[in-house]
Amino acid sequence: MENQRDALQKEYQIRFSGAEEYRDRVWKTLCNSYFSTLVSPKAHLLDLGCGWGEFINNIDAAKKYAMDLNPDAAIHLGKEIDFLHQDCSLTWQLPAESLDVVFTSNFLEHLPDKQRVESTISEALRCLKPGGLIICLGPNIKYVAGAYWDFWDHFIPITDLAMAELLQLKGFEIDRRLPRFLPYSMSTGAKPPLIMLKLYLKLPLAWPLFGKQFLVVGKKGTGL
């Protein structure tokens, strides 16, 4: 476990060091222009695989949790955020039906095997309230092809259909499924002007042309 945590610290430093300010502004734009429509300001929300907190620091929510195995994540989180430093495939340190939203971005593909992905989704279902949402954003292997493997710790190739099927197998209803949402440049270190991102988010007709990341939203049924 210690070696895994050391590796995570080194990977984050290599990929994101020096880009913190830009990434924070990108996620502020994404939260204000899109994800705020899915997350109520009254929500109790968990950022699963929070990284350096770019999403959780910028989204408006009443109660915020962030989970990551990288211990460095804690120093990047706002003071109001509770940090859960644990393996996401094990039982979460949260009560059942305590969350309104679970959000995860570019994370599930980094888990080492499908069983851990399934266990993680099962925990999300347990911790969400009836009617709660799981929001899954990630690179769609159908559209990024070989570039998917440019990250050494990508293990699980995922498509929008596979993500939706897994959520359904675990008991979620699919609220929305976008095969092409954000460009893959959001994951590769490119720094397009933020005005372009704002314009892109306002033009859904452009998403099928440039989007290479899926967005799948699952809803926990009220009968569970």
PDB file of C-alpha atoms in Angstrom:
ATOM      1  CA  MET A   1       0.000   0.000   0.000  1.00  0.00           C
ATOM      2  CA  GLU A   2       2.814   2.422   0.838  1.00  0.00           C
ATOM      3  CA  ASN A   3       4.434   1.848  -2.551  1.00  0.00           C
ATOM      4  CA  GLN A   4       1.087   2.545  -4.247  1.00  0.00           C
ATOM      5  CA  ARG A   5       0.695   5.817  -2.350  1.00  0.00           C
ATOM      6  CA  ASP A   6       4.252   6.859  -3.181  1.00  0.00           C
ATOM      7  CA  ALA A   7       3.570   6.126  -6.850  1.00  0.00           C
ATOM      8  CA  LEU A   8       0.405   8.242  -6.764  1.00  0.00           C
ATOM      9  CA  GLN A   9       2.266  11.161  -5.259  1.00  0.00           C
ATOM     10  CA  LYS A  10       4.934  10.964  -7.965  1.00  0.00           C
ATOM     11  CA  GLU A  11       2.391  10.582 -10.806  1.00  0.00           C
ATOM     12  CA  TYR A  12       0.408  13.632  -9.692  1.00  0.00           C
ATOM     13  CA  GLN A  13       3.585  15.695  -9.423  1.00  0.00           C
ATOM     14  CA  ILE A  14       4.691  14.700 -12.940  1.00  0.00           C
ATOM     15  CA  ARG A  15       1.299  15.330 -14.561  1.00  0.00           C
ATOM     16  CA  PHE A  16      -0.087  18.344 -12.753  1.00  0.00           C
ATOM     17  CA  SER A  17       2.709  20.292 -11.089  1.00  0.00           C
ATOM     18  CA  GLY A  18       2.817  23.791 -12.531  1.00  0.00           C
ATOM     19  CA  ALA A  19      -0.697  23.581 -13.988  1.00  0.00           C
ATOM     20  CA  GLU A  20      -2.639  23.938 -10.746  1.00  0.00           C
ATOM     21  CA  GLU A  21      -3.941  27.457 -11.365  1.00  0.00           C
ATOM     22  CA  TYR A  22      -5.111  26.688 -14.895  1.00  0.00           C
ATOM     23  CA  ARG A  23      -6.789  23.420 -13.892  1.00  0.00           C
ATOM     24  CA  ASP A  24      -8.578  25.204 -11.053  1.00  0.00           C
ATOM     25  CA  ARG A  25      -9.953  27.800 -13.490  1.00  0.00           C
ATOM     26  CA  VAL A  26     -11.041  25.063 -15.901  1.00  0.00           C
ATOM     27  CA  TRP A  27     -13.005  23.293 -13.187  1.00  0.00           C
ATOM     28  CA  LYS A  28     -14.498  26.524 -11.901  1.00  0.00           C
ATOM     29  CA  THR A  29     -15.837  27.059 -15.431  1.00  0.00           C
ATOM     30  CA  LEU A  30     -17.111  23.469 -15.700  1.00  0.00           C
ATOM     31  CA  CYS A  31     -18.824  23.686 -12.328  1.00  0.00           C
ATOM     32  CA  ASN A  32     -20.427  27.078 -12.942  1.00  0.00           C
ATOM     33  CA  SER A  33     -21.469  26.381 -16.533  1.00  0.00           C
ATOM     34  CA  TYR A  34     -22.551  22.727 -16.348  1.00  0.00           C
ATOM     35  CA  PHE A  35     -22.191  20.639 -13.206  1.00  0.00           C
ATOM     36  CA  SER A  36     -24.048  23.137 -11.016  1.00  0.00           C
ATOM     37  CA  THR A  37     -27.157  22.096 -12.978  1.00  0.00           C
ATOM     38  CA  LEU A  38     -26.750  18.560 -11.593  1.00  0.00           C
ATOM     39  CA  VAL A  39     -25.643  19.379  -8.037  1.00  0.00           C
ATOM     40  CA  SER A  40     -27.981  21.237  -5.687  1.00  0.00           C
ATOM     41  CA  PRO A  41     -26.374  23.781  -3.319  1.00  0.00           C
ATOM     42  CA  LYS A  42     -28.095  21.777  -0.561  1.00  0.00           C
ATOM     43  CA  ALA A  43     -26.461  18.491  -1.612  1.00  0.00           C
ATOM     44  CA  HIS A  44     -24.193  16.256   0.439  1.00  0.00           C
ATOM     45  CA  LEU A  45     -21.580  15.341  -2.123  1.00  0.00           C
ATOM     46  CA  LEU A  46     -18.558  13.047  -2.437  1.00  0.00           C
ATOM     47  CA  ASP A  47     -15.788  13.606  -4.983  1.00  0.00           C
ATOM     48  CA  LEU A  48     -14.540  10.069  -5.675  1.00  0.00           C
ATOM     49  CA  GLY A  49     -10.878  10.069  -6.708  1.00  0.00           C
ATOM     50  CA  CYS A  50     -10.667  13.778  -5.953  1.00  0.00           C
ATOM     51  CA  GLY A  51      -7.075  14.303  -7.124  1.00  0.00           C
ATOM     52  CA  TRP A  52      -6.016  17.775  -6.068  1.00  0.00           C
ATOM     53  CA  GLY A  53      -9.584  18.898  -5.452  1.00  0.00           C
ATOM     54  CA  GLU A  54     -10.264  20.888  -8.611  1.00  0.00           C
ATOM     55  CA  PHE A  55     -13.923  19.815  -8.758  1.00  0.00           C
ATOM     56  CA  ILE A  56     -14.815  19.648  -5.066  1.00  0.00           C
ATOM     57  CA  ASN A  57     -13.208  23.015  -4.318  1.00  0.00           C
ATOM     58  CA  ASN A  58     -15.297  24.747  -6.983  1.00  0.00           C
ATOM     59  CA  ILE A  59     -18.720  23.134  -6.764  1.00  0.00           C
ATOM     60  CA  ASP A  60     -21.366  24.620  -4.484  1.00  0.00           C
ATOM     61  CA  ALA A  61     -22.709  22.051  -2.007  1.00  0.00           C
ATOM     62  CA  ALA A  62     -23.864  22.043   1.599  1.00  0.00           C
ATOM     63  CA  LYS A  63     -21.577  19.212   2.724  1.00  0.00           C
ATOM     64  CA  LYS A  64     -18.464  18.071   0.871  1.00  0.00           C
ATOM     65  CA  TYR A  65     -16.410  14.890   1.085  1.00  0.00           C
ATOM     66  CA  ALA A  66     -13.377  13.987  -0.989  1.00  0.00           C
ATOM     67  CA  MET A  67     -11.835  10.523  -1.315  1.00  0.00           C
ATOM     68  CA  ASP A  68      -8.406   9.614  -2.645  1.00  0.00           C
ATOM     69  CA  LEU A  69      -5.574   7.225  -1.855  1.00  0.00           C
ATOM     70  CA  ASN A  70      -2.983   9.925  -2.516  1.00  0.00           C
ATOM     71  CA  PRO A  71      -2.216  11.597   0.858  1.00  0.00           C
ATOM     72  CA  ASP A  72      -1.172  14.803  -0.946  1.00  0.00           C
ATOM     73  CA  ALA A  73      -4.807  15.408  -1.885  1.00  0.00           C
ATOM     74  CA  ALA A  74      -5.548  16.712   1.610  1.00  0.00           C
ATOM     75  CA  ILE A  75      -3.278  19.751   1.298  1.00  0.00           C
ATOM     76  CA  HIS A  76      -5.139  20.934  -1.827  1.00  0.00           C
ATOM     77  CA  LEU A  77      -8.652  20.734  -0.356  1.00  0.00           C
ATOM     78  CA  GLY A  78     -10.672  23.565   1.151  1.00  0.00           C
ATOM     79  CA  LYS A  79     -10.990  23.592   4.932  1.00  0.00           C
ATOM     80  CA  GLU A  80     -14.695  22.782   4.741  1.00  0.00           C
ATOM     81  CA  ILE A  81     -14.054  19.477   2.945  1.00  0.00           C
ATOM     82  CA  ASP A  82     -13.804  16.167   4.841  1.00  0.00           C
ATOM     83  CA  PHE A  83     -11.013  14.056   3.342  1.00  0.00           C
ATOM     84  CA  LEU A  84     -11.449  10.272   3.259  1.00  0.00           C
ATOM     85  CA  HIS A  85      -7.994   8.787   2.754  1.00  0.00           C
ATOM     86  CA  GLN A  86      -8.820   5.222   1.768  1.00  0.00           C
ATOM     87  CA  ASP A  87      -9.088   2.554  -0.903  1.00  0.00           C
ATOM     88  CA  CYS A  88     -12.384   3.309  -2.669  1.00  0.00           C
ATOM     89  CA  SER A  89     -13.105  -0.391  -3.283  1.00  0.00           C
ATOM     90  CA  LEU A  90     -13.342  -1.040   0.466  1.00  0.00           C
ATOM     91  CA  THR A  91     -16.234   0.011   2.700  1.00  0.00           C
ATOM     92  CA  TRP A  92     -16.512   3.798   2.647  1.00  0.00           C
ATOM     93  CA  GLN A  93     -16.224   5.667   5.921  1.00  0.00           C
ATOM     94  CA  LEU A  94     -19.750   7.022   5.453  1.00  0.00           C
ATOM     95  CA  PRO A  95     -23.195   5.881   6.613  1.00  0.00           C
ATOM     96  CA  ALA A  96     -25.663   4.307   4.212  1.00  0.00           C
ATOM     97  CA  GLU A  97     -27.936   6.782   2.384  1.00  0.00           C
ATOM     98  CA  SER A  98     -25.929   9.802   3.541  1.00  0.00           C
ATOM     99  CA  LEU A  99     -25.084  11.333   0.140  1.00  0.00           C
ATOM    100  CA  ASP A 100     -27.068  13.110  -2.548  1.00  0.00           C
ATOM    101  CA  VAL A 101     -24.354  13.001  -5.215  1.00  0.00           C
ATOM    102  CA  VAL A 102     -21.221  10.983  -5.965  1.00  0.00           C
ATOM    103  CA  PHE A 103     -19.023  12.589  -8.619  1.00  0.00           C
ATOM    104  CA  THR A 104     -16.038  10.954 -10.305  1.00  0.00           C
ATOM    105  CA  SER A 105     -13.875  12.230 -13.144  1.00  0.00           C
ATOM    106  CA  ASN A 106     -11.091  10.395 -14.978  1.00  0.00           C
ATOM    107  CA  PHE A 107     -10.684   7.977 -12.112  1.00  0.00           C
ATOM    108  CA  LEU A 108     -12.342   4.583 -12.548  1.00  0.00           C
ATOM    109  CA  GLU A 109     -10.026   3.639 -15.431  1.00  0.00           C
ATOM    110  CA  HIS A 110      -7.108   3.882 -12.968  1.00  0.00           C
ATOM    111  CA  LEU A 111      -8.395   1.088 -10.735  1.00  0.00           C
ATOM    112  CA  PRO A 112      -6.376  -2.109 -11.236  1.00  0.00           C
ATOM    113  CA  ASP A 113      -9.212  -4.508 -12.073  1.00  0.00           C
ATOM    114  CA  LYS A 114     -12.928  -4.678 -12.816  1.00  0.00           C
ATOM    115  CA  GLN A 115     -13.791  -6.191  -9.445  1.00  0.00           C
ATOM    116  CA  ARG A 116     -12.546  -3.055  -7.700  1.00  0.00           C
ATOM    117  CA  VAL A 117     -14.561  -0.881 -10.069  1.00  0.00           C
ATOM    118  CA  GLU A 118     -17.666  -2.932  -9.293  1.00  0.00           C
ATOM    119  CA  SER A 119     -17.041  -2.767  -5.539  1.00  0.00           C
ATOM    120  CA  THR A 120     -16.621   0.999  -5.780  1.00  0.00           C
ATOM    121  CA  ILE A 121     -19.911   1.431  -7.629  1.00  0.00           C
ATOM    122  CA  SER A 122     -21.635  -0.800  -5.062  1.00  0.00           C
ATOM    123  CA  GLU A 123     -20.381   1.453  -2.279  1.00  0.00           C
ATOM    124  CA  ALA A 124     -21.670   4.500  -4.142  1.00  0.00           C
ATOM    125  CA  LEU A 125     -25.106   2.872  -4.346  1.00  0.00           C
ATOM    126  CA  ARG A 126     -25.053   2.054  -0.628  1.00  0.00           C
ATOM    127  CA  CYS A 127     -24.102   5.575   0.418  1.00  0.00           C
ATOM    128  CA  LEU A 128     -26.478   7.453  -1.891  1.00  0.00           C
ATOM    129  CA  LYS A 129     -29.944   8.403  -0.756  1.00  0.00           C
ATOM    130  CA  PRO A 130     -32.879   7.164  -2.854  1.00  0.00           C
ATOM    131  CA  GLY A 131     -33.023   9.488  -5.849  1.00  0.00           C
ATOM    132  CA  GLY A 132     -29.325  10.353  -5.465  1.00  0.00           C
ATOM    133  CA  LEU A 133     -27.014  10.690  -8.462  1.00  0.00           C
ATOM    134  CA  ILE A 134     -23.679   9.237  -9.485  1.00  0.00           C
ATOM    135  CA  ILE A 135     -21.965  11.400 -12.123  1.00  0.00           C
ATOM    136  CA  CYS A 136     -19.247   9.611 -14.100  1.00  0.00           C
ATOM    137  CA  LEU A 137     -16.914  11.473 -16.464  1.00  0.00           C
ATOM    138  CA  GLY A 138     -14.044   9.735 -18.225  1.00  0.00           C
ATOM    139  CA  PRO A 139     -12.134   9.085 -21.443  1.00  0.00           C
ATOM    140  CA  ASN A 140     -14.169   7.037 -23.916  1.00  0.00           C
ATOM    141  CA  ILE A 141     -11.903   4.321 -25.311  1.00  0.00           C
ATOM    142  CA  LYS A 142     -14.009   4.289 -28.513  1.00  0.00           C
ATOM    143  CA  TYR A 143     -12.839   7.787 -29.396  1.00  0.00           C
ATOM    144  CA  VAL A 144      -9.384   8.208 -27.844  1.00  0.00           C
ATOM    145  CA  ALA A 145      -8.109   4.846 -29.158  1.00  0.00           C
ATOM    146  CA  GLY A 146      -4.391   4.308 -28.543  1.00  0.00           C
ATOM    147  CA  ALA A 147      -3.976   7.603 -26.693  1.00  0.00           C
ATOM    148  CA  TYR A 148      -5.869   5.942 -23.828  1.00  0.00           C
ATOM    149  CA  TRP A 149      -2.680   4.074 -22.961  1.00  0.00           C
ATOM    150  CA  ASP A 150      -0.474   7.183 -22.804  1.00  0.00           C
ATOM    151  CA  PHE A 151      -1.027   7.125 -19.038  1.00  0.00           C
ATOM    152  CA  TRP A 152       0.894   4.313 -17.380  1.00  0.00           C
ATOM    153  CA  ASP A 153      -1.773   3.764 -14.723  1.00  0.00           C
ATOM    154  CA  HIS A 154      -4.715   3.341 -17.111  1.00  0.00           C
ATOM    155  CA  PHE A 155      -5.910  -0.226 -16.527  1.00  0.00           C
ATOM    156  CA  ILE A 156      -9.608  -0.481 -17.408  1.00  0.00           C
ATOM    157  CA  PRO A 157     -10.809   0.618 -20.876  1.00  0.00           C
ATOM    158  CA  ILE A 158     -14.315   2.048 -20.516  1.00  0.00           C
ATOM    159  CA  THR A 159     -16.947   3.250 -22.981  1.00  0.00           C
ATOM    160  CA  ASP A 160     -20.150   5.132 -22.285  1.00  0.00           C
ATOM    161  CA  LEU A 161     -22.153   1.960 -22.930  1.00  0.00           C
ATOM    162  CA  ALA A 162     -19.985  -0.115 -20.582  1.00  0.00           C
ATOM    163  CA  MET A 163     -20.258   2.544 -17.869  1.00  0.00           C
ATOM    164  CA  ALA A 164     -24.031   2.705 -18.241  1.00  0.00           C
ATOM    165  CA  GLU A 165     -24.345  -1.085 -18.221  1.00  0.00           C
ATOM    166  CA  LEU A 166     -22.283  -1.392 -15.034  1.00  0.00           C
ATOM    167  CA  LEU A 167     -24.407   1.212 -13.287  1.00  0.00           C
ATOM    168  CA  GLN A 168     -27.556  -0.640 -14.319  1.00  0.00           C
ATOM    169  CA  LEU A 169     -26.138  -3.973 -13.170  1.00  0.00           C
ATOM    170  CA  LYS A 170     -25.484  -2.434  -9.760  1.00  0.00           C
ATOM    171  CA  GLY A 171     -29.016  -1.071  -9.473  1.00  0.00           C
ATOM    172  CA  PHE A 172     -28.889   2.437 -10.909  1.00  0.00           C
ATOM    173  CA  GLU A 173     -31.262   3.900 -13.476  1.00  0.00           C
ATOM    174  CA  ILE A 174     -29.560   5.861 -16.270  1.00  0.00           C
ATOM    175  CA  ASP A 175     -30.460   9.542 -16.100  1.00  0.00           C
ATOM    176  CA  ARG A 176     -28.292  10.616 -19.051  1.00  0.00           C
ATOM    177  CA  ARG A 177     -25.597   9.145 -21.264  1.00  0.00           C
ATOM    178  CA  LEU A 178     -23.404  11.329 -23.456  1.00  0.00           C
ATOM    179  CA  PRO A 179     -20.848   9.298 -25.454  1.00  0.00           C
ATOM    180  CA  ARG A 180     -19.023  12.506 -26.397  1.00  0.00           C
ATOM    181  CA  PHE A 181     -18.934  15.323 -23.854  1.00  0.00           C
ATOM    182  CA  LEU A 182     -15.593  17.029 -23.176  1.00  0.00           C
ATOM    183  CA  PRO A 183     -12.529  16.964 -25.439  1.00  0.00           C
ATOM    184  CA  TYR A 184      -9.709  14.705 -24.306  1.00  0.00           C
ATOM    185  CA  SER A 185      -7.486  17.791 -24.074  1.00  0.00           C
ATOM    186  CA  MET A 186      -9.034  18.282 -20.641  1.00  0.00           C
ATOM    187  CA  SER A 187      -7.011  15.221 -19.580  1.00  0.00           C
ATOM    188  CA  THR A 188      -3.777  15.605 -21.524  1.00  0.00           C
ATOM    189  CA  GLY A 189      -2.340  18.854 -20.217  1.00  0.00           C
ATOM    190  CA  ALA A 190      -3.319  21.081 -23.152  1.00  0.00           C
ATOM    191  CA  LYS A 191      -4.351  24.606 -22.126  1.00  0.00           C
ATOM    192  CA  PRO A 192      -6.959  25.984 -24.532  1.00  0.00           C
ATOM    193  CA  PRO A 193      -8.270  29.492 -23.676  1.00  0.00           C
ATOM    194  CA  LEU A 194     -11.080  29.330 -21.142  1.00  0.00           C
ATOM    195  CA  ILE A 195     -13.316  31.445 -23.374  1.00  0.00           C
ATOM    196  CA  MET A 196     -13.273  28.511 -25.805  1.00  0.00           C
ATOM    197  CA  LEU A 197     -14.390  26.137 -23.039  1.00  0.00           C
ATOM    198  CA  LYS A 198     -17.245  28.467 -22.065  1.00  0.00           C
ATOM    199  CA  LEU A 199     -18.351  28.705 -25.685  1.00  0.00           C
ATOM    200  CA  TYR A 200     -18.036  24.926 -26.158  1.00  0.00           C
ATOM    201  CA  LEU A 201     -20.278  24.199 -23.165  1.00  0.00           C
ATOM    202  CA  LYS A 202     -22.954  26.448 -24.656  1.00  0.00           C
ATOM    203  CA  LEU A 203     -22.866  24.589 -28.005  1.00  0.00           C
ATOM    204  CA  PRO A 204     -23.974  20.959 -27.457  1.00  0.00           C
ATOM    205  CA  LEU A 205     -24.022  20.484 -31.221  1.00  0.00           C
ATOM    206  CA  ALA A 206     -20.209  20.692 -31.118  1.00  0.00           C
ATOM    207  CA  TRP A 207     -19.864  17.928 -28.551  1.00  0.00           C
ATOM    208  CA  PRO A 208     -20.225  15.014 -31.029  1.00  0.00           C
ATOM    209  CA  LEU A 209     -17.488  16.609 -33.148  1.00  0.00           C
ATOM    210  CA  PHE A 210     -14.873  17.243 -30.461  1.00  0.00           C
ATOM    211  CA  GLY A 211     -15.930  15.286 -27.380  1.00  0.00           C
ATOM    212  CA  LYS A 212     -13.865  12.231 -26.473  1.00  0.00           C
ATOM    213  CA  GLN A 213     -14.890  11.883 -22.846  1.00  0.00           C
ATOM    214  CA  PHE A 214     -18.208  10.320 -21.865  1.00  0.00           C
ATOM    215  CA  LEU A 215     -20.615  11.614 -19.277  1.00  0.00           C
ATOM    216  CA  VAL A 216     -22.910   9.025 -17.688  1.00  0.00           C
ATOM    217  CA  VAL A 217     -25.274   9.893 -14.854  1.00  0.00           C
ATOM    218  CA  GLY A 218     -26.984   7.183 -12.825  1.00  0.00           C
ATOM    219  CA  LYS A 219     -29.862   7.637 -10.404  1.00  0.00           C
ATOM    220  CA  LYS A 220     -30.582   5.473  -7.392  1.00  0.00           C
ATOM    221  CA  GLY A 221     -34.182   4.297  -7.510  1.00  0.00           C
ATOM    222  CA  THR A 222     -36.491   5.240  -4.684  1.00  0.00           C
ATOM    223  CA  GLY A 223     -37.417   1.591  -4.176  1.00  0.00           C
ATOM    224  CA  LEU A 224     -33.853   0.516  -3.198  1.00  0.00           C
TER     225      LEU A 224
END
